[in-house]
Amino acid sequence: MKTFTIGITGASGAVYGVRLAQEILKSGHKLHLVVTEAGWQVFREELLWDTEDRERCIEENFASYGKERFHYHTLRDFNAPIASGSYQNDGMVIIPCSMGTLSGIAHGASGNLLERTADVMLKESRKLILVPRETPLHKIHLENMLKVSEAGGKIVPAMPGFYHLPKSMDDLVNFLVGKVLDNLGVHHELFTRWGD
């Protein structure tokens, strides 16, 4: 069993983060989840979730996969184990990653638990994957992605492929989430691989 952290920000595409979290839990791994305030807004706007009672929302959509392996943290919870380099965290994914969160990570801001945990992953040379979801990209966005990449992070843009002949939105979501799982070293069968 491995331990992973997922951050979901206010960029469009919360479904990617939700699907990734659920797949990691289904695979039997331990998961820490952090959601930004804007991420909660996107849950409401794009997924049509009732976010008035956040605890119930988390329970219904994540904790039911394995309460003993699932931990939710607020942005201000700097006492969370994932905020420390001494905690064994096998990989972190921010999916989708807003340009604001990208900037905070690229500049080492550590202004909230999400940025702090990403900073820990970089300083400890552990897997950090950012899934930016923005278009078009200007020079500052690109420079920030380059900074994170040069510091040891990996950029996996939310760019679905079509060689697997997707027939639904679900197929497109599964393709991207599968690519992220590949980069984490987590087995999945979310899409048909080229040549299969």
Short mmCIF file of N, CA and C in Angstrom, two decimals:
data_model
loop_
_atom_site.label_atom_id
_atom_site.label_comp_id
_atom_site.label_asym_id
_atom_site.label_seq_id
_atom_site.Cartn_x
_atom_site.Cartn_y
_atom_site.Cartn_z
N MET A 1 0.85 -1.20 0.00
CA MET A 1 0.00 0.00 0.00
C MET A 1 0.88 1.24 0.00
N LYS A 2 0.60 2.15 -0.94
CA LYS A 2 1.32 3.41 -1.02
C LYS A 2 0.45 4.53 -0.46
N THR A 3 1.08 5.68 -0.25
CA THR A 3 0.38 6.86 0.26
C THR A 3 0.51 7.98 -0.76
N PHE A 4 -0.64 8.56 -1.14
CA PHE A 4 -0.65 9.64 -2.12
C PHE A 4 -1.44 10.83 -1.58
N THR A 5 -1.13 12.00 -2.13
CA THR A 5 -1.86 13.22 -1.82
C THR A 5 -2.43 13.78 -3.12
N ILE A 6 -3.69 14.19 -3.07
CA ILE A 6 -4.32 14.85 -4.22
C ILE A 6 -4.81 16.22 -3.79
N GLY A 7 -4.50 17.21 -4.60
CA GLY A 7 -5.03 18.56 -4.41
C GLY A 7 -5.97 18.88 -5.55
N ILE A 8 -7.12 19.43 -5.23
CA ILE A 8 -8.09 19.86 -6.26
C ILE A 8 -8.28 21.36 -6.10
N THR A 9 -7.99 22.11 -7.16
CA THR A 9 -8.10 23.57 -7.10
C THR A 9 -9.31 24.05 -7.89
N GLY A 10 -9.40 25.36 -8.06
CA GLY A 10 -10.55 25.95 -8.73
C GLY A 10 -10.48 26.00 -10.24
N ALA A 11 -9.48 25.38 -10.84
CA ALA A 11 -9.45 25.31 -12.30
C ALA A 11 -10.60 24.41 -12.76
N SER A 12 -11.09 24.64 -13.96
CA SER A 12 -12.14 23.79 -14.50
C SER A 12 -11.61 22.36 -14.65
N GLY A 13 -12.47 21.38 -14.37
CA GLY A 13 -12.06 19.99 -14.52
C GLY A 13 -11.94 19.24 -13.21
N ALA A 14 -12.75 19.60 -12.22
CA ALA A 14 -12.73 18.91 -10.93
C ALA A 14 -12.97 17.42 -11.09
N VAL A 15 -13.70 17.04 -12.14
CA VAL A 15 -13.99 15.62 -12.37
C VAL A 15 -12.70 14.80 -12.48
N TYR A 16 -11.63 15.40 -13.00
CA TYR A 16 -10.36 14.70 -13.10
C TYR A 16 -9.84 14.33 -11.70
N GLY A 17 -9.86 15.30 -10.80
CA GLY A 17 -9.38 15.06 -9.44
C GLY A 17 -10.22 14.05 -8.70
N VAL A 18 -11.53 14.15 -8.86
CA VAL A 18 -12.44 13.22 -8.20
C VAL A 18 -12.20 11.80 -8.70
N ARG A 19 -12.11 11.63 -10.02
CA ARG A 19 -11.89 10.30 -10.59
C ARG A 19 -10.55 9.72 -10.14
N LEU A 20 -9.51 10.56 -10.12
CA LEU A 20 -8.20 10.09 -9.68
C LEU A 20 -8.25 9.63 -8.22
N ALA A 21 -8.88 10.43 -7.36
CA ALA A 21 -8.99 10.07 -5.94
C ALA A 21 -9.71 8.74 -5.78
N GLN A 22 -10.80 8.58 -6.50
CA GLN A 22 -11.58 7.35 -6.38
C GLN A 22 -10.81 6.13 -6.90
N GLU A 23 -10.05 6.30 -7.97
CA GLU A 23 -9.26 5.19 -8.52
C GLU A 23 -8.14 4.78 -7.57
N ILE A 24 -7.49 5.76 -6.95
CA ILE A 24 -6.42 5.46 -6.00
C ILE A 24 -6.99 4.69 -4.80
N LEU A 25 -8.14 5.13 -4.31
CA LEU A 25 -8.76 4.44 -3.17
C LEU A 25 -9.22 3.04 -3.57
N LYS A 26 -9.78 2.90 -4.77
CA LYS A 26 -10.21 1.57 -5.25
C LYS A 26 -9.02 0.62 -5.36
N SER A 27 -7.84 1.18 -5.66
CA SER A 27 -6.64 0.36 -5.82
C SER A 27 -6.04 -0.06 -4.48
N GLY A 28 -6.64 0.39 -3.38
CA GLY A 28 -6.18 -0.04 -2.06
C GLY A 28 -5.12 0.82 -1.42
N HIS A 29 -4.87 2.01 -1.99
CA HIS A 29 -3.85 2.88 -1.45
C HIS A 29 -4.43 3.88 -0.44
N LYS A 30 -3.54 4.50 0.31
CA LYS A 30 -3.92 5.53 1.28
C LYS A 30 -3.93 6.88 0.57
N LEU A 31 -4.90 7.74 0.92
CA LEU A 31 -5.04 9.02 0.22
C LEU A 31 -5.29 10.17 1.19
N HIS A 32 -4.55 11.26 0.96
CA HIS A 32 -4.80 12.54 1.62
C HIS A 32 -5.37 13.47 0.56
N LEU A 33 -6.44 14.17 0.88
CA LEU A 33 -7.09 15.07 -0.07
C LEU A 33 -7.15 16.48 0.50
N VAL A 34 -6.80 17.45 -0.36
CA VAL A 34 -6.90 18.87 -0.02
C VAL A 34 -7.66 19.56 -1.15
N VAL A 35 -8.68 20.35 -0.80
CA VAL A 35 -9.49 21.05 -1.80
C VAL A 35 -9.47 22.54 -1.46
N THR A 36 -9.18 23.37 -2.46
CA THR A 36 -9.18 24.82 -2.24
C THR A 36 -10.62 25.34 -2.18
N GLU A 37 -10.77 26.56 -1.71
CA GLU A 37 -12.11 27.18 -1.68
C GLU A 37 -12.72 27.24 -3.07
N ALA A 38 -11.90 27.62 -4.04
CA ALA A 38 -12.40 27.66 -5.42
C ALA A 38 -12.71 26.26 -5.94
N GLY A 39 -11.97 25.26 -5.45
CA GLY A 39 -12.25 23.87 -5.81
C GLY A 39 -13.64 23.46 -5.36
N TRP A 40 -14.02 23.89 -4.14
CA TRP A 40 -15.38 23.61 -3.66
C TRP A 40 -16.42 24.27 -4.55
N GLN A 41 -16.13 25.46 -5.05
CA GLN A 41 -17.04 26.14 -5.98
C GLN A 41 -17.23 25.34 -7.25
N VAL A 42 -16.12 24.79 -7.76
CA VAL A 42 -16.20 24.01 -9.00
C VAL A 42 -16.97 22.71 -8.77
N PHE A 43 -16.82 22.10 -7.59
CA PHE A 43 -17.65 20.94 -7.27
C PHE A 43 -19.13 21.28 -7.46
N ARG A 44 -19.50 22.46 -6.97
CA ARG A 44 -20.90 22.87 -7.03
C ARG A 44 -21.32 23.20 -8.47
N GLU A 45 -20.47 23.95 -9.18
CA GLU A 45 -20.84 24.44 -10.52
C GLU A 45 -20.74 23.36 -11.60
N GLU A 46 -19.69 22.55 -11.57
CA GLU A 46 -19.48 21.59 -12.66
C GLU A 46 -20.02 20.20 -12.35
N LEU A 47 -19.95 19.79 -11.09
CA LEU A 47 -20.41 18.45 -10.74
C LEU A 47 -21.81 18.46 -10.12
N LEU A 48 -22.32 19.68 -9.87
CA LEU A 48 -23.65 19.87 -9.29
C LEU A 48 -23.78 19.20 -7.92
N TRP A 49 -22.69 19.20 -7.15
CA TRP A 49 -22.72 18.65 -5.81
C TRP A 49 -23.29 19.66 -4.83
N ASP A 50 -23.98 19.17 -3.83
CA ASP A 50 -24.45 20.02 -2.73
C ASP A 50 -23.28 20.16 -1.76
N THR A 51 -22.68 21.34 -1.72
CA THR A 51 -21.48 21.54 -0.91
C THR A 51 -21.76 22.31 0.39
N GLU A 52 -23.03 22.47 0.71
CA GLU A 52 -23.38 23.17 1.96
C GLU A 52 -22.80 22.43 3.16
N ASP A 53 -22.95 21.11 3.19
CA ASP A 53 -22.39 20.29 4.25
C ASP A 53 -21.16 19.58 3.68
N ARG A 54 -20.00 20.19 3.87
CA ARG A 54 -18.78 19.67 3.24
C ARG A 54 -18.39 18.30 3.78
N GLU A 55 -18.59 18.09 5.07
CA GLU A 55 -18.25 16.79 5.65
C GLU A 55 -19.06 15.67 5.00
N ARG A 56 -20.35 15.92 4.82
CA ARG A 56 -21.19 14.91 4.18
C ARG A 56 -20.80 14.70 2.72
N CYS A 57 -20.46 15.79 2.06
CA CYS A 57 -20.04 15.72 0.66
C CYS A 57 -18.78 14.85 0.52
N ILE A 58 -17.81 15.07 1.40
CA ILE A 58 -16.58 14.28 1.40
C ILE A 58 -16.90 12.81 1.68
N GLU A 59 -17.74 12.60 2.68
CA GLU A 59 -18.13 11.24 3.07
C GLU A 59 -18.75 10.48 1.90
N GLU A 60 -19.70 11.12 1.22
CA GLU A 60 -20.43 10.47 0.14
C GLU A 60 -19.56 10.17 -1.08
N ASN A 61 -18.61 11.06 -1.37
CA ASN A 61 -17.88 10.95 -2.62
C ASN A 61 -16.48 10.35 -2.52
N PHE A 62 -15.94 10.28 -1.30
CA PHE A 62 -14.58 9.75 -1.14
C PHE A 62 -14.44 8.74 -0.02
N ALA A 63 -14.91 9.09 1.17
CA ALA A 63 -14.64 8.27 2.36
C ALA A 63 -15.25 6.88 2.28
N SER A 64 -16.32 6.75 1.50
CA SER A 64 -16.98 5.45 1.40
C SER A 64 -16.09 4.39 0.75
N TYR A 65 -15.01 4.82 0.09
CA TYR A 65 -14.09 3.87 -0.55
C TYR A 65 -13.12 3.25 0.45
N GLY A 66 -13.08 3.80 1.66
CA GLY A 66 -12.16 3.25 2.66
C GLY A 66 -11.78 4.28 3.69
N LYS A 67 -12.58 4.44 4.71
CA LYS A 67 -12.36 5.48 5.73
C LYS A 67 -11.00 5.38 6.39
N GLU A 68 -10.53 4.16 6.60
CA GLU A 68 -9.25 4.00 7.29
C GLU A 68 -8.08 4.42 6.42
N ARG A 69 -8.30 4.54 5.13
CA ARG A 69 -7.22 4.93 4.20
C ARG A 69 -7.40 6.34 3.63
N PHE A 70 -8.45 7.02 4.04
CA PHE A 70 -8.76 8.33 3.46
C PHE A 70 -8.70 9.43 4.52
N HIS A 71 -8.02 10.53 4.18
CA HIS A 71 -7.90 11.67 5.10
C HIS A 71 -8.12 12.97 4.33
N TYR A 72 -9.05 13.77 4.80
CA TYR A 72 -9.31 15.08 4.20
C TYR A 72 -8.71 16.16 5.09
N HIS A 73 -8.05 17.13 4.48
CA HIS A 73 -7.44 18.25 5.22
C HIS A 73 -7.90 19.58 4.63
N THR A 74 -8.11 20.54 5.51
CA THR A 74 -8.43 21.90 5.05
C THR A 74 -7.13 22.61 4.66
N LEU A 75 -7.26 23.70 3.95
CA LEU A 75 -6.10 24.46 3.47
C LEU A 75 -5.24 25.02 4.60
N ARG A 76 -5.82 25.24 5.77
CA ARG A 76 -5.08 25.85 6.88
C ARG A 76 -4.54 24.81 7.85
N ASP A 77 -4.70 23.54 7.56
CA ASP A 77 -4.30 22.47 8.48
C ASP A 77 -2.81 22.17 8.33
N PHE A 78 -1.97 23.06 8.85
CA PHE A 78 -0.53 22.88 8.74
C PHE A 78 0.00 21.80 9.69
N ASN A 79 -0.86 21.28 10.56
CA ASN A 79 -0.48 20.15 11.41
C ASN A 79 -0.65 18.81 10.70
N ALA A 80 -1.20 18.82 9.51
CA ALA A 80 -1.39 17.59 8.75
C ALA A 80 -0.03 16.93 8.49
N PRO A 81 0.05 15.61 8.53
CA PRO A 81 1.33 14.94 8.33
C PRO A 81 1.97 15.26 6.98
N ILE A 82 1.16 15.51 5.97
CA ILE A 82 1.69 15.77 4.62
C ILE A 82 2.48 17.08 4.54
N ALA A 83 2.39 17.93 5.58
CA ALA A 83 3.13 19.19 5.59
C ALA A 83 4.58 19.00 6.00
N SER A 84 4.95 17.77 6.38
CA SER A 84 6.31 17.50 6.86
C SER A 84 7.06 16.57 5.93
N GLY A 85 8.33 16.87 5.74
CA GLY A 85 9.17 16.01 4.92
C GLY A 85 9.45 14.67 5.55
N SER A 86 9.25 14.56 6.86
CA SER A 86 9.50 13.28 7.54
C SER A 86 8.37 12.27 7.29
N TYR A 87 7.23 12.75 6.78
CA TYR A 87 6.11 11.85 6.48
C TYR A 87 6.36 11.19 5.13
N GLN A 88 6.17 9.89 5.07
CA GLN A 88 6.43 9.15 3.84
C GLN A 88 5.25 9.27 2.87
N ASN A 89 5.39 10.14 1.92
CA ASN A 89 4.37 10.43 0.92
C ASN A 89 4.91 9.98 -0.43
N ASP A 90 4.27 9.01 -1.07
CA ASP A 90 4.81 8.42 -2.30
C ASP A 90 4.57 9.25 -3.55
N GLY A 91 3.66 10.19 -3.50
CA GLY A 91 3.41 11.01 -4.67
C GLY A 91 2.28 11.99 -4.42
N MET A 92 2.36 13.13 -5.08
CA MET A 92 1.32 14.15 -4.96
C MET A 92 0.90 14.61 -6.36
N VAL A 93 -0.41 14.77 -6.53
CA VAL A 93 -0.95 15.26 -7.79
C VAL A 93 -1.89 16.43 -7.49
N ILE A 94 -1.71 17.54 -8.19
CA ILE A 94 -2.67 18.64 -8.10
C ILE A 94 -3.42 18.63 -9.43
N ILE A 95 -4.71 18.26 -9.33
CA ILE A 95 -5.49 17.95 -10.53
C ILE A 95 -6.94 18.36 -10.34
N PRO A 96 -7.44 19.36 -11.02
CA PRO A 96 -6.72 20.25 -11.92
C PRO A 96 -5.92 21.27 -11.12
N CYS A 97 -4.90 21.82 -11.73
CA CYS A 97 -4.04 22.80 -11.07
C CYS A 97 -4.30 24.18 -11.68
N SER A 98 -4.76 25.10 -10.84
CA SER A 98 -5.00 26.47 -11.31
C SER A 98 -3.67 27.19 -11.52
N MET A 99 -3.69 28.25 -12.28
CA MET A 99 -2.48 29.03 -12.52
C MET A 99 -2.02 29.72 -11.23
N GLY A 100 -2.95 30.05 -10.34
CA GLY A 100 -2.59 30.65 -9.06
C GLY A 100 -1.81 29.68 -8.19
N THR A 101 -2.28 28.43 -8.11
CA THR A 101 -1.58 27.41 -7.33
C THR A 101 -0.24 27.10 -7.97
N LEU A 102 -0.21 27.00 -9.29
CA LEU A 102 1.06 26.79 -10.00
C LEU A 102 2.07 27.87 -9.64
N SER A 103 1.63 29.12 -9.64
CA SER A 103 2.51 30.24 -9.31
C SER A 103 3.04 30.12 -7.89
N GLY A 104 2.16 29.79 -6.94
CA GLY A 104 2.58 29.64 -5.56
C GLY A 104 3.65 28.57 -5.40
N ILE A 105 3.48 27.46 -6.12
CA ILE A 105 4.44 26.36 -6.04
C ILE A 105 5.76 26.75 -6.72
N ALA A 106 5.66 27.36 -7.89
CA ALA A 106 6.85 27.75 -8.64
C ALA A 106 7.72 28.73 -7.87
N HIS A 107 7.10 29.53 -7.00
CA HIS A 107 7.84 30.54 -6.25
C HIS A 107 8.06 30.17 -4.79
N GLY A 108 7.74 28.91 -4.42
CA GLY A 108 7.99 28.43 -3.07
C GLY A 108 7.22 29.17 -1.99
N ALA A 109 6.00 29.61 -2.32
CA ALA A 109 5.23 30.45 -1.39
C ALA A 109 4.80 29.71 -0.12
N SER A 110 4.38 28.46 -0.25
CA SER A 110 3.89 27.67 0.89
C SER A 110 2.84 28.42 1.70
N GLY A 111 1.96 29.13 1.01
CA GLY A 111 0.94 29.95 1.67
C GLY A 111 -0.24 29.18 2.23
N ASN A 112 -0.38 27.93 1.84
CA ASN A 112 -1.45 27.08 2.37
C ASN A 112 -0.95 25.63 2.35
N LEU A 113 -1.76 24.70 2.86
CA LEU A 113 -1.31 23.31 2.97
C LEU A 113 -0.99 22.70 1.60
N LEU A 114 -1.74 23.07 0.58
CA LEU A 114 -1.51 22.53 -0.75
C LEU A 114 -0.12 22.94 -1.26
N GLU A 115 0.18 24.23 -1.18
CA GLU A 115 1.49 24.72 -1.63
C GLU A 115 2.61 24.16 -0.76
N ARG A 116 2.38 24.09 0.55
CA ARG A 116 3.41 23.58 1.45
C ARG A 116 3.73 22.12 1.14
N THR A 117 2.70 21.31 0.91
CA THR A 117 2.93 19.90 0.62
C THR A 117 3.67 19.73 -0.69
N ALA A 118 3.31 20.53 -1.69
CA ALA A 118 4.03 20.48 -2.97
C ALA A 118 5.49 20.86 -2.77
N ASP A 119 5.74 21.86 -1.95
CA ASP A 119 7.10 22.29 -1.65
C ASP A 119 7.89 21.16 -0.98
N VAL A 120 7.22 20.45 -0.06
CA VAL A 120 7.85 19.30 0.61
C VAL A 120 8.22 18.23 -0.42
N MET A 121 7.31 17.95 -1.34
CA MET A 121 7.58 16.92 -2.35
C MET A 121 8.82 17.29 -3.17
N LEU A 122 8.95 18.55 -3.53
CA LEU A 122 10.10 18.98 -4.32
C LEU A 122 11.39 18.90 -3.50
N LYS A 123 11.34 19.37 -2.26
CA LYS A 123 12.57 19.40 -1.47
C LYS A 123 13.04 17.99 -1.09
N GLU A 124 12.10 17.06 -1.02
CA GLU A 124 12.44 15.67 -0.69
C GLU A 124 12.66 14.81 -1.93
N SER A 125 12.60 15.44 -3.10
CA SER A 125 12.77 14.73 -4.39
C SER A 125 11.78 13.59 -4.56
N ARG A 126 10.52 13.87 -4.21
CA ARG A 126 9.45 12.89 -4.39
C ARG A 126 8.57 13.30 -5.57
N LYS A 127 7.72 12.39 -6.01
CA LYS A 127 6.89 12.66 -7.19
C LYS A 127 5.88 13.78 -6.92
N LEU A 128 5.94 14.80 -7.76
CA LEU A 128 4.95 15.88 -7.77
C LEU A 128 4.48 16.04 -9.20
N ILE A 129 3.17 15.88 -9.41
CA ILE A 129 2.58 16.01 -10.74
C ILE A 129 1.54 17.11 -10.71
N LEU A 130 1.68 18.07 -11.61
CA LEU A 130 0.69 19.13 -11.75
C LEU A 130 -0.06 18.93 -13.06
N VAL A 131 -1.38 19.04 -12.98
CA VAL A 131 -2.23 18.88 -14.17
C VAL A 131 -2.91 20.22 -14.43
N PRO A 132 -2.21 21.12 -15.16
CA PRO A 132 -2.79 22.44 -15.42
C PRO A 132 -3.96 22.34 -16.39
N ARG A 133 -4.98 23.16 -16.14
CA ARG A 133 -6.16 23.17 -17.01
C ARG A 133 -6.49 24.64 -17.27
N GLU A 134 -5.85 25.19 -18.28
CA GLU A 134 -6.03 26.60 -18.64
C GLU A 134 -5.69 26.75 -20.11
N THR A 135 -6.38 27.67 -20.78
CA THR A 135 -6.04 27.95 -22.17
C THR A 135 -6.62 29.31 -22.56
N PRO A 136 -5.92 30.11 -23.32
CA PRO A 136 -4.53 29.92 -23.73
C PRO A 136 -3.57 30.18 -22.57
N LEU A 137 -2.32 29.83 -22.77
CA LEU A 137 -1.28 30.03 -21.76
C LEU A 137 -0.41 31.21 -22.16
N HIS A 138 -0.12 32.09 -21.22
CA HIS A 138 0.80 33.18 -21.55
C HIS A 138 2.19 32.87 -21.00
N LYS A 139 3.12 33.79 -21.22
CA LYS A 139 4.53 33.54 -20.89
C LYS A 139 4.74 33.22 -19.42
N ILE A 140 4.04 33.90 -18.50
CA ILE A 140 4.23 33.65 -17.07
C ILE A 140 3.78 32.23 -16.71
N HIS A 141 2.64 31.79 -17.26
CA HIS A 141 2.19 30.42 -17.02
C HIS A 141 3.27 29.42 -17.45
N LEU A 142 3.79 29.61 -18.64
CA LEU A 142 4.78 28.70 -19.20
C LEU A 142 6.08 28.73 -18.39
N GLU A 143 6.49 29.92 -17.97
CA GLU A 143 7.71 30.05 -17.16
C GLU A 143 7.54 29.35 -15.81
N ASN A 144 6.34 29.47 -15.23
CA ASN A 144 6.09 28.80 -13.95
C ASN A 144 6.11 27.28 -14.09
N MET A 145 5.56 26.78 -15.19
CA MET A 145 5.60 25.34 -15.44
C MET A 145 7.05 24.88 -15.59
N LEU A 146 7.85 25.67 -16.30
CA LEU A 146 9.26 25.33 -16.49
C LEU A 146 10.00 25.32 -15.15
N LYS A 147 9.71 26.30 -14.29
CA LYS A 147 10.35 26.35 -12.96
C LYS A 147 10.05 25.09 -12.16
N VAL A 148 8.78 24.68 -12.16
CA VAL A 148 8.40 23.48 -11.41
C VAL A 148 9.07 22.25 -12.01
N SER A 149 9.11 22.19 -13.33
CA SER A 149 9.75 21.06 -14.01
C SER A 149 11.24 21.00 -13.68
N GLU A 150 11.90 22.14 -13.71
CA GLU A 150 13.34 22.18 -13.41
C GLU A 150 13.62 21.85 -11.94
N ALA A 151 12.64 22.06 -11.07
CA ALA A 151 12.80 21.75 -9.64
C ALA A 151 12.49 20.28 -9.34
N GLY A 152 12.03 19.55 -10.36
CA GLY A 152 11.78 18.12 -10.17
C GLY A 152 10.34 17.68 -10.31
N GLY A 153 9.42 18.62 -10.52
CA GLY A 153 8.02 18.28 -10.71
C GLY A 153 7.76 17.84 -12.14
N LYS A 154 6.60 17.27 -12.35
CA LYS A 154 6.20 16.85 -13.70
C LYS A 154 4.91 17.56 -14.07
N ILE A 155 4.84 18.03 -15.30
CA ILE A 155 3.66 18.71 -15.81
C ILE A 155 2.93 17.76 -16.75
N VAL A 156 1.68 17.44 -16.40
CA VAL A 156 0.84 16.57 -17.25
C VAL A 156 -0.40 17.37 -17.60
N PRO A 157 -0.36 18.13 -18.69
CA PRO A 157 -1.50 18.99 -19.03
C PRO A 157 -2.77 18.18 -19.30
N ALA A 158 -3.89 18.79 -19.03
CA ALA A 158 -5.18 18.14 -19.26
C ALA A 158 -5.47 18.13 -20.77
N MET A 159 -4.75 17.27 -21.48
CA MET A 159 -4.88 17.15 -22.93
C MET A 159 -5.23 15.71 -23.26
N PRO A 160 -6.50 15.41 -23.48
CA PRO A 160 -6.88 14.02 -23.78
C PRO A 160 -6.38 13.57 -25.15
N GLY A 161 -6.08 12.29 -25.25
CA GLY A 161 -5.73 11.71 -26.54
C GLY A 161 -6.98 11.12 -27.20
N PHE A 162 -6.87 10.81 -28.46
CA PHE A 162 -8.03 10.28 -29.19
C PHE A 162 -7.74 8.98 -29.92
N TYR A 163 -6.50 8.47 -29.78
CA TYR A 163 -6.16 7.23 -30.48
C TYR A 163 -6.86 6.01 -29.89
N HIS A 164 -7.41 6.16 -28.69
CA HIS A 164 -8.15 5.03 -28.08
C HIS A 164 -9.64 5.07 -28.45
N LEU A 165 -9.98 5.96 -29.39
CA LEU A 165 -11.34 6.09 -29.93
C LEU A 165 -12.39 6.29 -28.83
N PRO A 166 -12.30 7.41 -28.09
CA PRO A 166 -13.27 7.65 -27.01
C PRO A 166 -14.69 7.78 -27.54
N LYS A 167 -15.63 7.24 -26.78
CA LYS A 167 -17.04 7.29 -27.18
C LYS A 167 -17.86 8.16 -26.23
N SER A 168 -17.25 8.63 -25.16
CA SER A 168 -17.98 9.43 -24.18
C SER A 168 -17.04 10.36 -23.45
N MET A 169 -17.62 11.29 -22.68
CA MET A 169 -16.83 12.19 -21.83
C MET A 169 -16.06 11.36 -20.81
N ASP A 170 -16.69 10.31 -20.32
CA ASP A 170 -16.05 9.42 -19.35
C ASP A 170 -14.75 8.85 -19.91
N ASP A 171 -14.77 8.47 -21.17
CA ASP A 171 -13.57 7.93 -21.81
C ASP A 171 -12.44 8.96 -21.82
N LEU A 172 -12.79 10.22 -22.08
CA LEU A 172 -11.79 11.29 -22.12
C LEU A 172 -11.21 11.55 -20.73
N VAL A 173 -12.08 11.55 -19.72
CA VAL A 173 -11.63 11.73 -18.34
C VAL A 173 -10.72 10.57 -17.94
N ASN A 174 -11.16 9.35 -18.26
CA ASN A 174 -10.38 8.16 -17.89
C ASN A 174 -9.01 8.14 -18.54
N PHE A 175 -8.91 8.66 -19.75
CA PHE A 175 -7.63 8.69 -20.44
C PHE A 175 -6.63 9.54 -19.67
N LEU A 176 -7.04 10.75 -19.31
CA LEU A 176 -6.13 11.64 -18.59
C LEU A 176 -5.78 11.08 -17.21
N VAL A 177 -6.79 10.61 -16.49
CA VAL A 177 -6.54 10.05 -15.16
C VAL A 177 -5.63 8.83 -15.26
N GLY A 178 -5.81 8.03 -16.30
CA GLY A 178 -4.93 6.88 -16.51
C GLY A 178 -3.49 7.29 -16.74
N LYS A 179 -3.28 8.37 -17.48
CA LYS A 179 -1.92 8.87 -17.71
C LYS A 179 -1.27 9.29 -16.40
N VAL A 180 -2.05 9.93 -15.53
CA VAL A 180 -1.53 10.33 -14.23
C VAL A 180 -1.19 9.10 -13.40
N LEU A 181 -2.09 8.12 -13.38
CA LEU A 181 -1.83 6.88 -12.64
C LEU A 181 -0.56 6.19 -13.16
N ASP A 182 -0.35 6.20 -14.47
CA ASP A 182 0.88 5.65 -15.04
C ASP A 182 2.11 6.33 -14.43
N ASN A 183 2.04 7.64 -14.32
CA ASN A 183 3.17 8.41 -13.79
C ASN A 183 3.38 8.19 -12.30
N LEU A 184 2.33 7.75 -11.60
CA LEU A 184 2.44 7.42 -10.18
C LEU A 184 2.87 5.96 -9.96
N GLY A 185 2.81 5.17 -11.03
CA GLY A 185 3.13 3.75 -10.91
C GLY A 185 2.00 2.93 -10.32
N VAL A 186 0.75 3.39 -10.57
CA VAL A 186 -0.43 2.68 -10.06
C VAL A 186 -1.12 1.98 -11.22
N HIS A 187 -1.31 0.66 -11.09
CA HIS A 187 -1.95 -0.12 -12.15
C HIS A 187 -3.40 0.31 -12.35
N HIS A 188 -3.84 0.32 -13.60
CA HIS A 188 -5.23 0.65 -13.92
C HIS A 188 -5.59 0.04 -15.27
N GLU A 189 -6.89 0.05 -15.54
CA GLU A 189 -7.38 -0.39 -16.84
C GLU A 189 -8.40 0.61 -17.35
N LEU A 190 -8.02 1.88 -17.30
CA LEU A 190 -8.96 2.95 -17.64
C LEU A 190 -9.05 3.22 -19.14
N PHE A 191 -8.03 2.82 -19.90
CA PHE A 191 -8.10 3.02 -21.34
C PHE A 191 -7.30 1.93 -22.05
N THR A 192 -7.56 1.77 -23.33
CA THR A 192 -6.84 0.79 -24.14
C THR A 192 -5.55 1.43 -24.62
N ARG A 193 -4.45 0.76 -24.35
CA ARG A 193 -3.15 1.32 -24.72
C ARG A 193 -2.86 1.12 -26.21
N TRP A 194 -2.05 2.00 -26.75
CA TRP A 194 -1.66 1.93 -28.15
C TRP A 194 -1.01 0.57 -28.41
N GLY A 195 -1.49 -0.13 -29.42
CA GLY A 195 -0.93 -1.43 -29.77
C GLY A 195 -1.66 -2.59 -29.13
N ASP A 196 -2.53 -2.33 -28.12
CA ASP A 196 -3.29 -3.41 -27.46
C ASP A 196 -4.50 -3.79 -28.29
#
